[in-house]
Each structure stands twice: as structure tokens, then as C-alpha cells.
Amino acid sequence: MARKRLKEHAGSARADDMPTVPIEVHRASTSFDSRKTSIPRHGDIEPLLRHARKAVTQGFGLWARFSTKLVRRWGWFPKVEPYAGYGTDDYARLVCRTVMAPGGSRSGELMRGIRGMLAVPAAGVRVKIEIDGVPVNSVQVGVSEVYDRYDTSREISSAYAISDSAGYLDLVAERGNTPGVHHVSYQVAGRRKVDSELFVVAERAKVGIITDVDDTIMVTHAPSPVKAAYNLLLLNPKKRSTVPGMSALFTRLSDMLPDAPFFYLSTSPWNVESSIRNFIAEQGYPAGPLLLRDLDPRPKAFIPTGVEHKLEFAEQLMEDFPDMRFILIGDDGQKDPVTYATIARRYPGRVLAIAIRELSPKEASPLAEVAGLTATQPMPVTDVPVFTGTTGSNIMKTMLPYLRHTLGLESAKSE
């Protein structure tokens, strides 16, 4: 994810300035790219964390090498899985992954999570990129990952970007684009171009929505590891259930705030991006970029926690859009209350409202109902108004009138 310093590197040119001139891009970086910030200091257990990280990293490397050799024997070769990005007035963030696949495989296919999780990374693959038909030139040098050995023998053309050892490309394009939806194409040798959307946020947008996915808009039973694993890995993605009333709430928010961008934040890995994106489209939620995470321990943290992941992206959005106020939507099953309260404290005046969907005891834990529990997480302690409810309809009844009054939209249609 691009950090605040990336804005200093991003150019201020616009899409209509000499459109035939290639767009320069460079690697995005995160606060997790530094080992100092990635591994918390826990005294005596720090050596244990180091050894655990090393073991997982080595295990991943062995699996990647073995699986790559195996699928090459089957005739598989690299393809690109493109992910939707977002842009500002200064730059655009582009994300994709190169993986091994058979000749007839199509990118973005809807598949069960287990297939996505077992995708074989294609490391060091040259990817040609275009934004609305304008070619992208890479200014990268060597391999991006902090923990990978630098390869001095690699000759890299600026016309290509090179995926890292996990197959990922996370790039910052040094040019802004006009507000709206743009198209990014990716191509590797032997494959056709594949496209993804680039959501460029309008400068006039003064309110944005940051929303969790798991158990906020899509039923996943995240607090229950067994149910969550089944829903993520084995459940037919077409059978995923929406949280009652949340689609209606999001539609009303979109109607009330037509310029507001929606950012979908999830602790799920990029491997299941196509499944979540298909769900958002099928259930009628407003389109917007997905902000997921990478479970490979090398480019980022040693499997960062959900709280770290959400804070990372929320802080970046705060920096990307300094004049924007945000509505934060989540649930009480994965520490969203404390996470959102932390964001509100760090950025006074930037959080307009917080909406927390309350999980039922059955959703919270298989034993919650027996134990008589009613909530998984306490509501956040903050000066920002917090609206709660078990469904989107419950939240809508209280939050929308407040937003209309606060934003001066009293003339809008009454509920």
C-alpha cells in the first residue's frame, strides 16, 4: 500500500496532458515493509517470533519452488490476476499478481476459496501495463522485497514491471486521472490482455465510506474459526449470504452522497478477491476498490493482524484524501469498534460517524448462545456518534437522519 511519502514522488500531470507519453510507476511501500515495524517487541518472545517467521518463510519458499516445477511439467505458464485500484489527483495505485495456470485458464474466474489459496505464484514475471491505452514505464530496479537477495544480473526494460517472488505487483503511477472509472490492462507473454478497474476519486468528494466486508456486508462467521474457514475456502461463492438490510443501507448512502467513494476493507487475502468482488456486484452494493491483504510473510508483515491491516489502509486513505471526512462501517466480531475508535482519536474531526453491526450470539461463537453472551466486542469509546443495529435497516433508521442534518441535506427525501 502506498504510504504518505509516495505522494511526494507522484507527479501532478493529468490524464489529458500529452496522453501518448508513457506513465511512470514505482513500487508502493508499506509500514510493514520495515522489520522494525512488522514484528512487535515482546521481550523474551522476540527470538521466537524471528524463528517462526524464518520457518514460515522457508516453508513458503520450498512450497513455491516445488509447486512451480510441478505445474511447469503440466504445461502451465504465467498469467495475470488483476485487482481493482484507486486513484487520487496525484497518483494511482495498481495491484495485480502473476500466477501459474494452464493455457485455457481465464483471469478473474469465480472459484472456491481453496483454489485461490492454492494458486502457485509466478515469480519475476515481466508484466506490460496500460492505463486507458497509455503505456506504463517502470522505474523499479531489481527485486522489491526487503528480505529477498538483490539480483544484479537481471536486465529490466522500463516497458515492463517485474513481479516479486510471491507474484505480486503493487505500483504507484506517477500521474493523476480524471475522476471516474478507468481501465487498466495487464499482459504477460503468451497471454491476452486482461483488464481491471481503476476508481479515481473526484476532488469535490468531501465524504467517503470505509467499510468492512466480513460479517458487515457478507455473512462469513469470522469469529468462529471453523465456520469462517469453511465459508472462505469451501463454500460455493455463489451461495454467500448478504447481511440483511446492508445493501439497502449502502444504496441509500450512495443516493444521499453521489460523489462518495466506497472502500471495501477485508482481512481476507488477495487470493479470494474475485469471489468478494463478484459478491459486491451481485448483491447490488456500490462499486469500489477492495483493500485486501497478502498472507505471504515476505513482502509485508509476518501475517499482520486484522487490526494492523485495517489501521494501515485507513491511515493511508486519511493521507490520500486530507479534505475528506469518513463514515466507518463495521461489526463487533473482529475488533472493528476498537479499531475505528483508534482512527477517530488519531484523526480528530475526520470521522463523521461510525456504524457497528451487532452480531447475534450464534454468529459470534458456537458457545455464545449457551454462555448467555450478547456481544462480542464493546462499543467504541469516542466522541464520534456511533450507530448500532443487528441489520442494515436498524442502522439506517438512526444514522441517515443524523447524516442529513449534519451535512445540511434536510431537503432530501424523508425516510
Tab-separated table of C-alpha atoms in Angstrom:
chain	number	residue	atom	x	y	z
A	1	MET	CA	0.000	0.000	0.000
A	2	ALA	CA	1.287	3.445	-0.852
A	3	ARG	CA	2.379	5.347	2.227
A	4	LYS	CA	2.165	9.099	2.724
A	5	ARG	CA	5.675	9.667	1.358
A	6	LEU	CA	4.625	8.290	-2.018
A	7	LYS	CA	2.629	11.435	-2.678
A	8	GLU	CA	5.897	13.344	-2.693
A	9	HIS	CA	7.083	11.216	-5.627
A	10	ALA	CA	3.838	11.276	-7.581
A	11	GLY	CA	3.639	13.694	-10.474
A	12	SER	CA	0.891	16.264	-10.789
A	13	ALA	CA	0.281	15.879	-14.516
A	14	ARG	CA	-3.217	14.980	-15.623
A	15	ALA	CA	-4.507	12.315	-17.990
A	16	ASP	CA	-5.211	14.857	-20.724
A	17	ASP	CA	-1.600	16.152	-20.746
A	18	MET	CA	0.257	14.526	-23.636
A	19	PRO	CA	-1.610	11.186	-23.448
A	20	THR	CA	0.960	9.426	-25.642
A	21	VAL	CA	3.760	9.982	-23.113
A	22	PRO	CA	4.291	6.808	-21.033
A	23	ILE	CA	3.190	6.935	-17.401
A	24	GLU	CA	5.986	6.314	-14.920
A	25	VAL	CA	5.367	3.975	-11.993
A	26	HIS	CA	7.373	2.872	-8.965
A	27	ARG	CA	6.922	0.355	-6.190
A	28	ALA	CA	4.484	1.025	-3.388
A	29	SER	CA	5.746	0.508	0.154
A	30	THR	CA	4.049	-0.056	3.487
A	31	SER	CA	4.714	0.444	7.139
A	32	PHE	CA	5.017	-3.343	7.233
A	33	ASP	CA	7.958	-3.319	4.819
A	34	SER	CA	10.278	-2.483	7.710
A	35	ARG	CA	11.135	-5.350	10.007
A	36	LYS	CA	11.218	-2.931	12.935
A	37	THR	CA	7.558	-2.089	12.461
A	38	SER	CA	6.497	-5.526	11.295
A	39	ILE	CA	7.494	-7.509	14.365
A	40	PRO	CA	6.339	-6.139	17.709
A	41	ARG	CA	8.811	-6.018	20.556
A	42	HIS	CA	7.777	-8.569	23.136
A	43	GLY	CA	10.990	-9.061	25.096
A	44	ASP	CA	11.696	-12.732	25.586
A	45	ILE	CA	9.362	-13.900	22.820
A	46	GLU	CA	11.007	-11.789	20.113
A	47	PRO	CA	13.543	-14.552	19.233
A	48	LEU	CA	10.636	-16.975	18.968
A	49	LEU	CA	8.878	-14.653	16.526
A	50	ARG	CA	12.044	-14.346	14.470
A	51	HIS	CA	12.444	-18.113	14.267
A	52	ALA	CA	8.766	-18.571	13.451
A	53	ARG	CA	8.996	-16.000	10.672
A	54	LYS	CA	12.091	-17.686	9.268
A	55	ALA	CA	10.438	-21.118	9.382
A	56	VAL	CA	7.291	-19.935	7.626
A	57	THR	CA	9.279	-18.007	5.043
A	58	GLN	CA	11.465	-21.016	4.263
A	59	GLY	CA	8.433	-23.294	4.144
A	60	PHE	CA	6.660	-20.972	1.722
A	61	GLY	CA	9.759	-20.799	-0.445
A	62	LEU	CA	10.098	-24.583	-0.581
A	63	TRP	CA	6.413	-24.999	-1.448
A	64	ALA	CA	6.597	-22.315	-4.152
A	65	ARG	CA	9.659	-23.882	-5.790
A	66	PHE	CA	8.241	-27.401	-5.664
A	67	SER	CA	4.788	-26.443	-6.936
A	68	THR	CA	6.242	-24.274	-9.714
A	69	LYS	CA	8.394	-27.120	-11.016
A	70	LEU	CA	5.422	-29.477	-10.830
A	71	VAL	CA	2.969	-27.295	-12.762
A	72	ARG	CA	5.581	-26.436	-15.393
A	73	ARG	CA	5.716	-30.145	-16.172
A	74	TRP	CA	1.971	-29.962	-16.743
A	75	GLY	CA	2.485	-27.185	-19.271
A	76	TRP	CA	1.316	-24.308	-17.069
A	77	PHE	CA	2.754	-20.826	-17.597
A	78	PRO	CA	2.233	-17.368	-16.015
A	79	LYS	CA	-0.971	-15.382	-16.204
A	80	VAL	CA	-2.072	-12.139	-14.512
A	81	GLU	CA	-4.799	-11.813	-11.905
A	82	PRO	CA	-5.711	-8.094	-11.972
A	83	TYR	CA	-7.183	-6.301	-8.954
A	84	ALA	CA	-9.117	-3.038	-8.915
A	85	GLY	CA	-7.102	0.001	-7.877
A	86	TYR	CA	-7.897	3.526	-6.813
A	87	GLY	CA	-6.536	6.935	-7.703
A	88	THR	CA	-6.256	10.471	-6.397
A	89	ASP	CA	-5.483	13.796	-8.047
A	90	ASP	CA	-1.773	12.960	-7.707
A	91	TYR	CA	-1.371	9.253	-8.393
A	92	ALA	CA	-2.992	5.881	-8.917
A	93	ARG	CA	-2.284	2.607	-7.153
A	94	LEU	CA	-2.174	-0.511	-9.341
A	95	VAL	CA	-2.208	-4.053	-7.945
A	96	CYS	CA	-2.004	-7.419	-9.695
A	97	ARG	CA	-0.494	-10.862	-9.207
A	98	THR	CA	1.189	-13.273	-11.584
A	99	VAL	CA	0.359	-16.942	-11.014
A	100	MET	CA	0.919	-20.198	-12.862
A	101	ALA	CA	-2.090	-21.505	-14.787
A	102	PRO	CA	-2.954	-23.844	-17.683
A	103	GLY	CA	-3.276	-22.439	-21.174
A	104	GLY	CA	-7.066	-22.184	-21.173
A	105	SER	CA	-7.330	-20.518	-17.770
A	106	ARG	CA	-9.063	-17.137	-17.605
A	107	SER	CA	-8.230	-14.353	-15.179
A	108	GLY	CA	-10.808	-13.257	-12.627
A	109	GLU	CA	-12.662	-16.561	-12.706
A	110	LEU	CA	-15.133	-17.097	-9.890
A	111	MET	CA	-13.823	-20.022	-7.851
A	112	ARG	CA	-13.953	-21.556	-4.408
A	113	GLY	CA	-11.537	-20.029	-1.949
A	114	ILE	CA	-9.438	-23.168	-1.644
A	115	ARG	CA	-8.455	-22.900	-5.319
A	116	GLY	CA	-7.454	-19.294	-4.891
A	117	MET	CA	-5.419	-20.038	-1.770
A	118	LEU	CA	-3.528	-22.798	-3.560
A	119	ALA	CA	-2.611	-20.597	-6.519
A	120	VAL	CA	1.032	-21.144	-7.485
A	121	PRO	CA	2.906	-17.820	-7.610
A	122	ALA	CA	4.839	-16.951	-10.753
A	123	ALA	CA	7.877	-15.016	-9.563
A	124	GLY	CA	9.887	-12.474	-11.558
A	125	VAL	CA	7.434	-12.234	-14.466
A	126	ARG	CA	7.502	-9.272	-16.846
A	127	VAL	CA	4.140	-7.514	-16.986
A	128	LYS	CA	3.211	-4.885	-19.563
A	129	ILE	CA	0.694	-2.360	-18.216
A	130	GLU	CA	-1.505	0.326	-19.785
A	131	ILE	CA	-3.918	2.838	-18.258
A	132	ASP	CA	-6.703	3.710	-20.716
A	133	GLY	CA	-4.392	2.608	-23.526
A	134	VAL	CA	-1.424	4.706	-22.340
A	135	PRO	CA	1.644	2.532	-21.646
A	136	VAL	CA	3.243	2.428	-18.204
A	137	ASN	CA	7.013	2.668	-17.760
A	138	SER	CA	8.531	1.140	-14.645
A	139	VAL	CA	11.356	2.823	-12.750
A	140	GLN	CA	11.933	-0.164	-10.481
A	141	VAL	CA	15.402	-1.628	-10.027
A	142	GLY	CA	15.775	-5.297	-9.100
A	143	VAL	CA	13.525	-7.153	-6.700
A	144	SER	CA	11.372	-5.057	-4.380
A	145	GLU	CA	11.222	-7.230	-1.325
A	146	VAL	CA	13.250	-6.269	1.708
A	147	TYR	CA	14.052	-9.874	2.553
A	148	ASP	CA	14.958	-11.069	-0.938
A	149	ARG	CA	18.520	-11.097	-2.243
A	150	TYR	CA	19.247	-8.461	-4.876
A	151	ASP	CA	19.850	-9.901	-8.330
A	152	THR	CA	22.472	-7.801	-10.138
A	153	SER	CA	22.293	-9.923	-13.266
A	154	ARG	CA	18.686	-9.030	-14.024
A	155	GLU	CA	18.211	-6.741	-17.003
A	156	ILE	CA	14.936	-4.906	-16.799
A	157	SER	CA	13.281	-2.898	-19.545
A	158	SER	CA	11.339	0.158	-18.395
A	159	ALA	CA	8.484	-1.036	-20.595
A	160	TYR	CA	7.796	-3.818	-18.109
A	161	ALA	CA	7.262	-4.208	-14.385
A	162	ILE	CA	8.601	-7.329	-12.690
A	163	SER	CA	6.505	-9.261	-10.177
A	164	ASP	CA	8.121	-10.128	-6.833
A	165	SER	CA	8.853	-13.613	-5.508
A	166	ALA	CA	5.232	-14.041	-4.414
A	167	GLY	CA	3.990	-12.893	-7.818
A	168	TYR	CA	2.695	-9.504	-6.623
A	169	LEU	CA	2.997	-6.111	-8.245
A	170	ASP	CA	1.966	-3.139	-6.095
A	171	LEU	CA	2.736	0.013	-8.063
A	172	VAL	CA	2.161	3.748	-7.878
A	173	ALA	CA	1.534	5.511	-11.201
A	174	GLU	CA	3.029	8.982	-11.168
A	175	ARG	CA	0.127	10.733	-12.808
A	176	GLY	CA	-3.403	11.593	-11.811
A	177	ASN	CA	-6.501	10.876	-13.874
A	178	THR	CA	-9.870	12.483	-14.318
A	179	PRO	CA	-12.490	11.392	-11.730
A	180	GLY	CA	-14.413	8.264	-12.585
A	181	VAL	CA	-13.726	4.671	-13.548
A	182	HIS	CA	-10.692	3.993	-15.748
A	183	HIS	CA	-9.388	0.761	-17.230
A	184	VAL	CA	-6.011	-0.812	-16.595
A	185	SER	CA	-4.751	-3.624	-18.802
A	186	TYR	CA	-2.068	-6.154	-17.889
A	187	GLN	CA	-0.335	-8.565	-20.241
A	188	VAL	CA	2.325	-11.261	-19.906
A	189	ALA	CA	3.997	-13.290	-22.653
A	190	GLY	CA	1.726	-15.847	-24.263
A	191	ARG	CA	-1.495	-14.411	-22.810
A	192	ARG	CA	-4.098	-11.915	-23.915
A	193	LYS	CA	-4.534	-8.608	-22.137
A	194	VAL	CA	-6.677	-8.679	-19.003
A	195	ASP	CA	-8.428	-5.633	-17.594
A	196	SER	CA	-9.288	-4.242	-14.200
A	197	GLU	CA	-10.977	-1.078	-12.977
A	198	LEU	CA	-9.246	1.971	-11.553
A	199	PHE	CA	-11.504	4.103	-9.367
A	200	VAL	CA	-10.339	7.716	-9.383
A	201	VAL	CA	-11.989	9.760	-6.650
A	202	ALA	CA	-13.391	13.174	-7.514
A	203	GLU	CA	-11.725	16.141	-5.841
A	204	ARG	CA	-15.155	17.517	-4.948
A	205	ALA	CA	-15.980	14.428	-2.859
A	206	LYS	CA	-15.992	15.529	0.774
A	207	VAL	CA	-17.308	12.312	2.337
A	208	GLY	CA	-16.081	8.748	1.859
A	209	ILE	CA	-17.193	5.373	3.211
A	210	ILE	CA	-14.732	2.826	4.586
A	211	THR	CA	-16.483	-0.462	5.229
A	212	ASP	CA	-15.516	-3.873	6.493
A	213	VAL	CA	-16.658	-6.887	4.450
A	214	ASP	CA	-16.689	-9.962	6.703
A	215	ASP	CA	-19.942	-10.105	8.698
A	216	THR	CA	-20.606	-6.454	7.883
A	217	ILE	CA	-21.971	-6.891	4.376
A	218	MET	CA	-21.254	-10.600	3.791
A	219	VAL	CA	-22.011	-13.369	6.263
A	220	THR	CA	-18.754	-15.211	6.998
A	221	HIS	CA	-18.968	-16.055	10.738
A	222	ALA	CA	-15.462	-14.644	11.138
A	223	PRO	CA	-15.400	-15.000	14.971
A	224	SER	CA	-15.851	-18.772	14.555
A	225	PRO	CA	-12.619	-20.164	13.005
A	226	VAL	CA	-14.226	-23.367	11.745
A	227	LYS	CA	-17.206	-21.664	10.096
A	228	ALA	CA	-15.048	-18.868	8.746
A	229	ALA	CA	-12.600	-21.351	7.199
A	230	TYR	CA	-15.457	-23.265	5.567
A	231	ASN	CA	-17.040	-20.100	4.165
A	232	LEU	CA	-13.712	-18.771	2.905
A	233	LEU	CA	-12.299	-21.975	1.437
A	234	LEU	CA	-15.070	-24.447	0.621
A	235	LEU	CA	-18.386	-22.652	0.224
A	236	ASN	CA	-19.634	-22.090	-3.320
A	237	PRO	CA	-19.096	-18.321	-3.775
A	238	LYS	CA	-22.498	-18.027	-5.453
A	239	LYS	CA	-24.120	-19.152	-2.201
A	240	ARG	CA	-22.633	-16.460	0.015
A	241	SER	CA	-25.290	-14.651	2.042
A	242	THR	CA	-25.619	-10.906	2.437
A	243	VAL	CA	-26.226	-9.309	5.830
A	244	PRO	CA	-29.928	-8.310	5.926
A	245	GLY	CA	-30.564	-4.682	5.078
A	246	MET	CA	-26.950	-3.717	4.393
A	247	SER	CA	-27.359	-3.482	0.623
A	248	ALA	CA	-30.309	-1.125	1.151
A	249	LEU	CA	-28.263	0.978	3.588
A	250	PHE	CA	-25.380	1.287	1.138
A	251	THR	CA	-27.736	2.169	-1.709
A	252	ARG	CA	-29.289	4.938	0.373
A	253	LEU	CA	-25.860	6.251	1.315
A	254	SER	CA	-24.873	6.264	-2.357
A	255	ASP	CA	-28.055	8.128	-3.297
A	256	MET	CA	-27.564	10.656	-0.493
A	257	LEU	CA	-23.848	11.146	-1.252
A	258	PRO	CA	-23.446	10.535	-5.015
A	259	ASP	CA	-19.787	11.606	-5.059
A	260	ALA	CA	-18.792	9.488	-2.063
A	261	PRO	CA	-16.324	6.665	-2.808
A	262	PHE	CA	-16.784	3.266	-1.153
A	263	PHE	CA	-13.649	1.459	0.049
A	264	TYR	CA	-14.157	-2.212	0.944
A	265	LEU	CA	-11.730	-3.382	3.610
A	266	SER	CA	-11.249	-7.049	4.459
A	267	THR	CA	-8.732	-9.239	6.267
A	268	SER	CA	-9.232	-11.838	3.534
A	269	PRO	CA	-6.235	-12.396	1.231
A	270	TRP	CA	-5.986	-11.165	-2.351
A	271	ASN	CA	-6.379	-14.812	-3.417
A	272	VAL	CA	-10.172	-14.557	-2.952
A	273	GLU	CA	-10.579	-11.088	-4.498
A	274	SER	CA	-12.689	-12.324	-7.408
A	275	SER	CA	-15.135	-14.007	-5.039
A	276	ILE	CA	-15.673	-10.870	-2.939
A	277	ARG	CA	-15.883	-8.591	-5.970
A	278	ASN	CA	-18.491	-10.833	-7.582
A	279	PHE	CA	-20.486	-10.779	-4.332
A	280	ILE	CA	-20.431	-6.961	-4.197
A	281	ALA	CA	-21.711	-6.731	-7.774
A	282	GLU	CA	-24.327	-9.474	-7.452
A	283	GLN	CA	-25.794	-8.093	-4.229
A	284	GLY	CA	-26.107	-4.555	-5.559
A	285	TYR	CA	-23.506	-2.829	-3.386
A	286	PRO	CA	-21.878	0.327	-4.803
A	287	ALA	CA	-18.735	-0.385	-6.816
A	288	GLY	CA	-15.393	0.486	-5.255
A	289	PRO	CA	-11.842	-0.766	-4.699
A	290	LEU	CA	-11.128	-3.736	-2.454
A	291	LEU	CA	-8.335	-3.342	0.083
A	292	LEU	CA	-7.250	-6.864	0.988
A	293	ARG	CA	-4.037	-8.297	2.404
A	294	ASP	CA	-1.253	-10.632	1.411
A	295	LEU	CA	-0.582	-13.622	3.645
A	296	ASP	CA	2.882	-14.281	2.207
A	297	PRO	CA	5.185	-13.282	5.105
A	298	ARG	CA	7.964	-11.811	2.983
A	299	PRO	CA	6.690	-8.601	1.341
A	300	LYS	CA	4.796	-7.375	4.390
A	301	ALA	CA	4.343	-8.403	7.992
A	302	PHE	CA	4.505	-11.880	9.433
A	303	ILE	CA	0.783	-12.372	8.805
A	304	PRO	CA	-0.344	-8.973	10.189
A	305	THR	CA	-3.369	-8.915	12.456
A	306	GLY	CA	-6.716	-7.675	11.236
A	307	VAL	CA	-6.371	-4.558	13.372
A	308	GLU	CA	-2.933	-3.715	11.909
A	309	HIS	CA	-4.217	-4.312	8.397
A	310	LYS	CA	-7.274	-2.085	8.804
A	311	LEU	CA	-5.346	0.692	10.523
A	312	GLU	CA	-2.754	0.605	7.743
A	313	PHE	CA	-5.293	1.150	4.987
A	314	ALA	CA	-7.472	3.590	6.932
A	315	GLU	CA	-4.472	5.778	7.711
A	316	GLN	CA	-3.410	5.733	4.075
A	317	LEU	CA	-6.864	6.848	2.956
A	318	MET	CA	-6.771	9.653	5.514
A	319	GLU	CA	-3.484	10.823	3.994
A	320	ASP	CA	-4.620	10.378	0.399
A	321	PHE	CA	-7.750	12.479	0.911
A	322	PRO	CA	-6.878	15.138	3.519
A	323	ASP	CA	-10.075	17.137	2.963
A	324	MET	CA	-12.392	14.150	3.158
A	325	ARG	CA	-14.406	13.035	6.163
A	326	PHE	CA	-15.234	9.373	6.510
A	327	ILE	CA	-18.093	7.160	7.606
A	328	LEU	CA	-16.702	3.938	9.104
A	329	ILE	CA	-18.878	0.812	8.904
A	330	GLY	CA	-18.019	-2.490	10.577
A	331	ASP	CA	-19.217	-5.128	13.021
A	332	ASP	CA	-18.471	-6.136	16.597
A	333	GLY	CA	-16.962	-9.513	15.713
A	334	GLN	CA	-13.390	-8.611	14.703
A	335	LYS	CA	-12.381	-5.646	16.862
A	336	ASP	CA	-13.850	-3.086	14.485
A	337	PRO	CA	-15.151	-0.997	17.423
A	338	VAL	CA	-11.705	-0.505	18.951
A	339	THR	CA	-10.080	-0.115	15.525
A	340	TYR	CA	-12.495	2.617	14.473
A	341	ALA	CA	-12.209	4.362	17.827
A	342	THR	CA	-8.431	4.407	17.348
A	343	ILE	CA	-8.823	6.000	13.920
A	344	ALA	CA	-11.183	8.635	15.324
A	345	ARG	CA	-8.682	9.531	18.067
A	346	ARG	CA	-5.744	9.725	15.665
A	347	TYR	CA	-7.628	11.920	13.207
A	348	PRO	CA	-9.838	14.334	15.163
A	349	GLY	CA	-12.696	15.719	13.109
A	350	ARG	CA	-12.081	13.365	10.181
A	351	VAL	CA	-14.596	10.656	11.174
A	352	LEU	CA	-18.157	11.748	10.558
A	353	ALA	CA	-19.905	8.704	12.008
A	354	ILE	CA	-19.304	5.071	12.994
A	355	ALA	CA	-21.783	2.287	12.250
A	356	ILE	CA	-21.359	-1.056	14.016
A	357	ARG	CA	-23.420	-4.059	13.033
A	358	GLU	CA	-24.065	-6.222	16.107
A	359	LEU	CA	-23.620	-9.946	15.565
A	360	SER	CA	-26.114	-12.323	17.072
A	361	PRO	CA	-24.798	-14.734	19.760
A	362	LYS	CA	-24.985	-17.570	17.245
A	363	GLU	CA	-22.869	-15.631	14.741
A	364	ALA	CA	-20.371	-14.544	17.385
A	365	SER	CA	-19.480	-18.013	18.665
A	366	PRO	CA	-20.917	-21.534	18.744
A	367	LEU	CA	-20.843	-21.329	22.555
A	368	ALA	CA	-22.021	-17.750	22.893
A	369	GLU	CA	-25.693	-18.607	22.990
A	370	VAL	CA	-25.146	-21.261	25.667
A	371	ALA	CA	-22.973	-18.930	27.713
A	372	GLY	CA	-25.532	-16.156	27.525
A	373	LEU	CA	-23.260	-13.730	25.688
A	374	THR	CA	-24.892	-10.885	23.778
A	375	ALA	CA	-21.979	-9.003	22.241
A	376	THR	CA	-18.526	-9.915	21.018
A	377	GLN	CA	-16.859	-6.510	21.395
A	378	PRO	CA	-17.746	-3.440	23.479
A	379	MET	CA	-18.865	-0.351	21.600
A	380	PRO	CA	-16.098	2.192	20.939
A	381	VAL	CA	-15.469	4.945	23.466
A	382	THR	CA	-15.247	8.033	21.265
A	383	ASP	CA	-16.742	11.471	20.738
A	384	VAL	CA	-17.862	10.400	17.262
A	385	PRO	CA	-21.536	9.318	17.024
A	386	VAL	CA	-21.820	5.523	16.973
A	387	PHE	CA	-24.881	3.860	15.429
A	388	THR	CA	-25.574	0.199	16.125
A	389	GLY	CA	-28.034	-2.424	14.962
A	390	THR	CA	-28.313	-6.088	14.045
A	391	THR	CA	-29.279	-5.279	10.449
A	392	GLY	CA	-28.661	-2.551	7.941
A	393	SER	CA	-32.260	-1.412	8.329
A	394	ASN	CA	-31.765	-0.823	12.063
A	395	ILE	CA	-28.682	1.293	11.430
A	396	MET	CA	-30.344	3.169	8.586
A	397	LYS	CA	-33.191	4.424	10.771
A	398	THR	CA	-30.874	6.301	13.102
A	399	MET	CA	-27.755	7.105	11.072
A	400	LEU	CA	-29.296	8.545	7.911
A	401	PRO	CA	-31.313	11.273	9.690
A	402	TYR	CA	-28.160	12.274	11.572
A	403	LEU	CA	-26.125	12.461	8.356
A	404	ARG	CA	-28.792	14.523	6.577
A	405	HIS	CA	-28.875	17.001	9.450
A	406	THR	CA	-25.074	17.166	9.883
A	407	LEU	CA	-24.353	17.534	6.175
A	408	GLY	CA	-27.162	20.001	5.553
A	409	LEU	CA	-29.226	17.616	3.466
A	410	GLU	CA	-32.516	18.263	5.220
A	411	SER	CA	-34.186	18.778	1.845
A	412	ALA	CA	-33.506	15.163	0.915
A	413	LYS	CA	-36.408	12.790	0.805
A	414	SER	CA	-37.576	11.640	4.225
A	415	GLU	CA	-37.278	8.043	5.218
